[in-house]
Structure formats: structure tokens, C-alpha cells
Short mmCIF file of C-alpha atoms in Angstrom, two decimals:
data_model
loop_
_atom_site.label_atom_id
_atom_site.label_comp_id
_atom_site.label_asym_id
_atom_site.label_seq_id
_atom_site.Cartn_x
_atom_site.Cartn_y
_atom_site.Cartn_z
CA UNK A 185 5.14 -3.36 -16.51
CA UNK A 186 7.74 -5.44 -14.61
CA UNK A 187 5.97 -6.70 -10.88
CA UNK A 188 6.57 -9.16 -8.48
CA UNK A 189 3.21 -9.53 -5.93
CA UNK A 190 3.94 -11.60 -2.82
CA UNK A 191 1.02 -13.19 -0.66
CA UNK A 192 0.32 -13.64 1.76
CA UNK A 193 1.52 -10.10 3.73
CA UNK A 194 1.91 -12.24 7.00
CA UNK A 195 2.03 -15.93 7.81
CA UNK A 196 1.61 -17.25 11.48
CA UNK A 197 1.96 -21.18 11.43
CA UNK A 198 1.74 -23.37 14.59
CA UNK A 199 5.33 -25.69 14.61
CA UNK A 200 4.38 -28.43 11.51
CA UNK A 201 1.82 -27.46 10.00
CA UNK A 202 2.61 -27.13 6.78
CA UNK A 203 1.58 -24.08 4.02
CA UNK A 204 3.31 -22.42 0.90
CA UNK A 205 4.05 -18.97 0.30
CA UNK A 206 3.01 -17.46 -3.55
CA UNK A 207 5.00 -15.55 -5.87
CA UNK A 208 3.43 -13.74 -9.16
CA UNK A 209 5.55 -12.17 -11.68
CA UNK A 210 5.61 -10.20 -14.91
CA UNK A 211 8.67 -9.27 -16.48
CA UNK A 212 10.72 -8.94 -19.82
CA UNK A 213 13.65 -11.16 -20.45
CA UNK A 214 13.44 -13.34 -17.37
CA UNK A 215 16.39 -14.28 -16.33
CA UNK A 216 15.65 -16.17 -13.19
CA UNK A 217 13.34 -16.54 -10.21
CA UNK A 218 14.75 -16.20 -7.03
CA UNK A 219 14.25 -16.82 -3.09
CA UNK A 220 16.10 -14.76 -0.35
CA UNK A 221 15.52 -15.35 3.33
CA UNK A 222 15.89 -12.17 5.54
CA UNK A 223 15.95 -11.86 8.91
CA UNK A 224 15.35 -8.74 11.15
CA UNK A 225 18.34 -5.76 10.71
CA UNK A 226 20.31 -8.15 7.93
CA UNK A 227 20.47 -8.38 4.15
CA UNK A 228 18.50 -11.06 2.30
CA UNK A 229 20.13 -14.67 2.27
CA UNK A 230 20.06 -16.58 -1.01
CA UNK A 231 17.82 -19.46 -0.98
CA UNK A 232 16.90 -20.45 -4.76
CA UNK A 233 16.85 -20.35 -7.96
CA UNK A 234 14.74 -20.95 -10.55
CA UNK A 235 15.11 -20.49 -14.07
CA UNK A 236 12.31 -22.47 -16.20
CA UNK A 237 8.72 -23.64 -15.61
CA UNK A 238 8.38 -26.98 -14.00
CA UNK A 239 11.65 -26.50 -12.31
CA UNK A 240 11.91 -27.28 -8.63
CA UNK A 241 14.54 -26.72 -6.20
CA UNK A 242 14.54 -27.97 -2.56
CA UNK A 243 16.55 -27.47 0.62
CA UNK A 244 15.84 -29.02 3.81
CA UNK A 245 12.37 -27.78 4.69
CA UNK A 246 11.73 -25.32 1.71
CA UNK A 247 10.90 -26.39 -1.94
CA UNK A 248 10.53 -24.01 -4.78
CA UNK A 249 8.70 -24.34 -7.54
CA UNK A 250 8.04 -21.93 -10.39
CA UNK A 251 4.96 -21.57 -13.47
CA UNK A 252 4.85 -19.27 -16.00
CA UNK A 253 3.80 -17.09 -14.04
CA UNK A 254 4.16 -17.77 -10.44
CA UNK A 255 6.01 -19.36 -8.16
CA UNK A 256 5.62 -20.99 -4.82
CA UNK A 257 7.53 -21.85 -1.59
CA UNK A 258 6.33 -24.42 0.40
CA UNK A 259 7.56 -24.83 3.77
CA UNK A 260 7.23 -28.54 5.11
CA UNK A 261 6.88 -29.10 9.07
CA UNK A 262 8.59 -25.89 9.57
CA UNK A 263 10.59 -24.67 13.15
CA UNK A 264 10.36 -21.63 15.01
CA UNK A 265 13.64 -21.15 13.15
CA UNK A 266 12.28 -20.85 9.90
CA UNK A 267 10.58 -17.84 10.99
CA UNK A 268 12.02 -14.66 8.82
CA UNK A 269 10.78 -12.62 6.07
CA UNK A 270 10.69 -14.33 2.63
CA UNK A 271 11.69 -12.50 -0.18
CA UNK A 272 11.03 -13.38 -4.26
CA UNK A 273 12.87 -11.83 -6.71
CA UNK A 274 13.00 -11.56 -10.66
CA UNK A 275 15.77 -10.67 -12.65
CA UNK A 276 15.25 -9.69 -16.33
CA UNK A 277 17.15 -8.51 -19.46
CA UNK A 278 16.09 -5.47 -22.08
CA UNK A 279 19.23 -4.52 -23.29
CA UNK A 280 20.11 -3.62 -19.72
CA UNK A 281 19.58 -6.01 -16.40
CA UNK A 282 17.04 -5.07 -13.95
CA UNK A 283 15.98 -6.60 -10.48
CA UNK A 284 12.09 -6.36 -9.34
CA UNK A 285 11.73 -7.72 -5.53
CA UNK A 286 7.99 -8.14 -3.94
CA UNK A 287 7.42 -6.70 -0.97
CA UNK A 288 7.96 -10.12 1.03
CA UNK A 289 6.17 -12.65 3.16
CA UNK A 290 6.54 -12.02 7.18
CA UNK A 291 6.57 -15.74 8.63
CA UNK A 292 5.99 -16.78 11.75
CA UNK A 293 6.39 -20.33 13.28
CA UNK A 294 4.85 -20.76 16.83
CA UNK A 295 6.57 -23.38 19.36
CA UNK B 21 28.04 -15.90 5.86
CA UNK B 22 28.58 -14.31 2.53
CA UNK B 23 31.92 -12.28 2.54
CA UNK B 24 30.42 -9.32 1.71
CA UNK B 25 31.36 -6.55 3.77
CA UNK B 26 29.68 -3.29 3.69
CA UNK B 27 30.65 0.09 5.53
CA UNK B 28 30.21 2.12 7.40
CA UNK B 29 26.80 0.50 9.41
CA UNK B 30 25.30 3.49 10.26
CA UNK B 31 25.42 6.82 9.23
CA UNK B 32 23.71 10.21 9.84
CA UNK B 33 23.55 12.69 7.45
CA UNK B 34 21.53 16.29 6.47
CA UNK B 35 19.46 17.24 3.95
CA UNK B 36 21.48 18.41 0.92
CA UNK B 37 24.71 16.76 1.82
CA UNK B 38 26.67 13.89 -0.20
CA UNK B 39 27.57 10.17 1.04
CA UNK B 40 29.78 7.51 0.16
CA UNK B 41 28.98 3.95 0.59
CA UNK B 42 31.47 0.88 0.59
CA UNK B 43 31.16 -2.31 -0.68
CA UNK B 44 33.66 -5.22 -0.19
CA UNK B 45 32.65 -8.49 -2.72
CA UNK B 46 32.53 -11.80 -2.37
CA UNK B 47 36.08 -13.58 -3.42
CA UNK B 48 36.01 -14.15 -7.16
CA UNK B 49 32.68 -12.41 -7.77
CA UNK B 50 32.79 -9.69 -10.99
CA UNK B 51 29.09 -8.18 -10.50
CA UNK B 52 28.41 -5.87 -7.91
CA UNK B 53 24.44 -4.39 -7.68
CA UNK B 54 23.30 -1.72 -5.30
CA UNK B 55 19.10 -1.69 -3.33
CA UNK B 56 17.67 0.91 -1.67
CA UNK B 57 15.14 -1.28 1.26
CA UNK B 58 13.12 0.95 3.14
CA UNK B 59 11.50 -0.39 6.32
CA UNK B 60 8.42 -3.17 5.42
CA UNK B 61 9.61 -2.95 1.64
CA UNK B 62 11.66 -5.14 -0.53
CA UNK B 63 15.29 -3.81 -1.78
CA UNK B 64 15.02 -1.48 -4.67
CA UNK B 65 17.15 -1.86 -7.28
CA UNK B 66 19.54 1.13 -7.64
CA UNK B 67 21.99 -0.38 -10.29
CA UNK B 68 24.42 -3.18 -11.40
CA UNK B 69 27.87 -3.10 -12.23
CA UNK B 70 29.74 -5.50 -14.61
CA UNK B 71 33.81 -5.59 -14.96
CA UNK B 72 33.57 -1.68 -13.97
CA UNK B 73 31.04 -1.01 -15.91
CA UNK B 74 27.24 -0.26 -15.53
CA UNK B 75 25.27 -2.67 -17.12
CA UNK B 76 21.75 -2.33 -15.57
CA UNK B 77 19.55 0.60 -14.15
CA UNK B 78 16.80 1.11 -11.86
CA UNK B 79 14.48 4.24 -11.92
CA UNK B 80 16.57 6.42 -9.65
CA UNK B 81 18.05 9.75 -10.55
CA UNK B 82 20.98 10.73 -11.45
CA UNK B 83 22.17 11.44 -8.31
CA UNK B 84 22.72 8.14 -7.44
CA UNK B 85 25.71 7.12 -8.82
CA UNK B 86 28.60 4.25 -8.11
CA UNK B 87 31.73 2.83 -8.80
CA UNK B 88 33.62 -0.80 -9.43
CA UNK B 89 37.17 -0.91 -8.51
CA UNK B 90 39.74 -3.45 -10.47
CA UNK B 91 39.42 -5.57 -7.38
CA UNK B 92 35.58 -5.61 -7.57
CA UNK B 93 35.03 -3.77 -4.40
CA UNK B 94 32.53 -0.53 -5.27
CA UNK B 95 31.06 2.60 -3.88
CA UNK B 96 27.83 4.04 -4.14
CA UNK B 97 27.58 8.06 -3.86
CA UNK B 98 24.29 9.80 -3.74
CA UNK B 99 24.15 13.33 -3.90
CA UNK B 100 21.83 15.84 -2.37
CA UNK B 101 20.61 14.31 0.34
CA UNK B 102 16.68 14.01 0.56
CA UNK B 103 14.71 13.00 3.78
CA UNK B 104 13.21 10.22 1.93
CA UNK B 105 16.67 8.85 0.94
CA UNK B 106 17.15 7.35 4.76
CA UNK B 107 16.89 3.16 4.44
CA UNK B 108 19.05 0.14 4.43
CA UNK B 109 21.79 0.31 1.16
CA UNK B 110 22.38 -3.48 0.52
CA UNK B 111 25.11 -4.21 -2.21
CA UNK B 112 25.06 -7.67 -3.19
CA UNK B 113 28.26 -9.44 -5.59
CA UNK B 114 27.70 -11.92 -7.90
CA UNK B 115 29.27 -13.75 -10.69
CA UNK B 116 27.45 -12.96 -14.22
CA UNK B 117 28.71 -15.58 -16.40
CA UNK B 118 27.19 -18.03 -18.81
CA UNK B 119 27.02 -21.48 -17.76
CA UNK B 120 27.16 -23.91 -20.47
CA UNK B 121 23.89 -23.46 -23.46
CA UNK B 122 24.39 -19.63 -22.68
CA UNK B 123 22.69 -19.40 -19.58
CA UNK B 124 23.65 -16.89 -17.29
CA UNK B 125 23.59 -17.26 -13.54
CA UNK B 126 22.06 -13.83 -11.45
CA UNK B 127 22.68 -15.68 -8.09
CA UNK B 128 23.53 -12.55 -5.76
CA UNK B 129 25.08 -12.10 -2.27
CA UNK B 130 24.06 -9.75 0.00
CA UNK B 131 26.03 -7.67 2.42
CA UNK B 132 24.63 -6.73 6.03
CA UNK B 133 23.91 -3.23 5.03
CA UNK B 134 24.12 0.46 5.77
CA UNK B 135 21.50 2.40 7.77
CA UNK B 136 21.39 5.92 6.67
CA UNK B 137 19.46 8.29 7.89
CA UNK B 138 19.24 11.79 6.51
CA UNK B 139 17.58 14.35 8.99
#
């Protein structure tokens, strides 16, 4: 069965201090890994990427990484900015396309 | 921001009655792909659409159903309203193309959303 298990539920992190945010998947035909940022009352905003194991992608504070059958976004000396909810996202191909989204990470960043 | 427009914002309906949702894509995109989010959830995939046509499927019923316009722009119509139908519609655009070596690229776009609540 096609899943996509986010954890932790919620995240509070004190202004740099570091953590990473998990990502396990099952699904036929991957066809990518992805990270979406959403904020309250808004649709998700495209982060990454990710299309192979051992691939990384990074932006500013945020890197991506992806296994087999996980992947992970660390957050490096993150801002009260960076506090949003943190989707992951698979797509996958079985003669049709399909989309599986986890249920997201809540982050917070204290001041 | 991504240049996809969505509309209305809100919108109340009743139980039993029909809606029409409107989706403006992203310049240049050809893939359009409705979610249903309910509140604390991730979006559910409703469906995709490809040059017009539908080339992907989640497990909602037929009742659900949409349209992509020659310009890309699409609707999504649901049917028979049901109380558990209120949520967030997101429609995201994307381009579905392969990228050199045959790989495909499933980056997608999202629009602010509609609120609908059915009461």
C-alpha cells in the first residue's frame, strides 16, 4: 500500500539548535520525493526534490536528503521564520500518476 | 509567489448541492492536479490532468470530477454535496515533461486555496 509517515507530529526548537525532520515512504513507481513548506491558511510551497537515493538537495537552512526508504530534512540554526508546517510528498506511476502526502511536521522555532 | 490563482476563496454551500471550483495555472505549465486538505491533514489527492486529459486518480468518487481548458486553466465540480466534503481545495500546475534520460519532473505549484464549507 502506497504511505508516506511523517515524524515527528510537532517540533518546538529554541533559535539554533539544530534537528531534522523524517520522512518514510512506500510506493510503486516512484517518481520523486518531495518537500513543501506551508504556512497557516496557504497552500504548500515547493521546497525539494528528490529523485534517487543518496541524492541531496539544499537551500539556505534546509537540506534534503533521501534513502530507499526515507528521507530527511534537516534544518541548520533555524529562525523563528522557519517556523511552518513541513510537508513530504511522493509521487508514483502504475499506469496512472498518483500523489501520497504525510500528514506533516508542525515546527516551531522559539526567539 | 506562484501564479496560481484559485477562486472563489470561500464558499458556503448545503448538503446535496453542486460547486464549481477555478483554477488559474502557472504561465507555461501543462499539468494541473486537484487535493482535498482537511484541517491537521495533508492534501489529498483528488486527480491530475495532462494536455486536457486525466491522467492520474485518487480514491474519490465519481462525483468529483474536473476539467482542463486549452489554456490550462481547470475546474473542479463535485456533486452532491456531503458535510464531510468542507476543506481547503488546493490545485497545483506543473510541467510533466521528460528531462533528458527520460526523467520526468512532478515539481508542482500550489494555489492559495478554496475554503468550502458545506452545512
Amino acid at each position: 500500500e502506497d504511505q508516506v509517515t511523517q515524524s515527528p507530529e510537532a517540533l518546538r526548537l529554541q533559535e539554533g539548535e539544530s534537528s531534522s525532520l523524517n520522512c518514510s515512504y512506500t510506493v510503486s513507481g516512484l517518481r520523486g520525493l518531495f518537500w513543501y513548506r506551508q504556512d497557516p491558511g496557504k497552500g504548500p510551497e515547493f521546497l525539494f526534490t528528490l529523485y534517487s537515493a543518496g541524492e541531496e538537495k539544499e537551500k539556505e537552512r534546509l537540506k534534503a536528503t533521501l534513502t530507499k526508504k526515507e528521507s530527511f530534512l534537516h534544518i541548520t540554526a533555524p529562525k523563528p521564520e522557519d517556523s511552518a508546517t513541513y510537508l513530504c510528498a511522493v509521487g508514483g506511476y502504475s499506469g496512472t500518476y498518483k500523489y501520497i502526502f504525510g500528514t506533516g511536521t508542525r515546527l516551531k522555532v522559539l526567539a | 509567489e506562484t501564479g496560481v490563482t484559485q477562486s472563489p476563496t470561500h464558499l458556503i454551500k448545503t448538503r446535496g448541492q453542486q460547486v464549481t471550483l477555478r483554477c488559474s495555472s502557472q504561465s507555461g505549465h501543462n499539468t494541473v492536479s486537484w487535493y482535498q486538505q482537511a484541517l491537521g491533514q495533508g492534501p489529498q489527492f483528488i486527480f491530475q490532468y495532462y494536455r486536457e486529459e486525466e491522467n492520474g486518480r485518487g480514491n474519490f468518487p465519481p462525483r468529483f470530477s474536473g476539467l482542463q481548458f486549452p489554456n490550462y486553466s481547470s475546474e473542479l465540480n463535485v456533486n452532491a454535496l456531503e458535510l464531510d466534503d468542507s476543506a481547503l481545495y488546493l490545485c497545483a500546475s506543473s510541467t510533466l515533461r521528460l528531462a533528458g534520460g527520460s526523467r520526468e519532473t512532478h515539481e508542482q505549484f500550489f494555489g492559495p486555496g478554496t475554503r468550502l464549507t458545506v452545512l
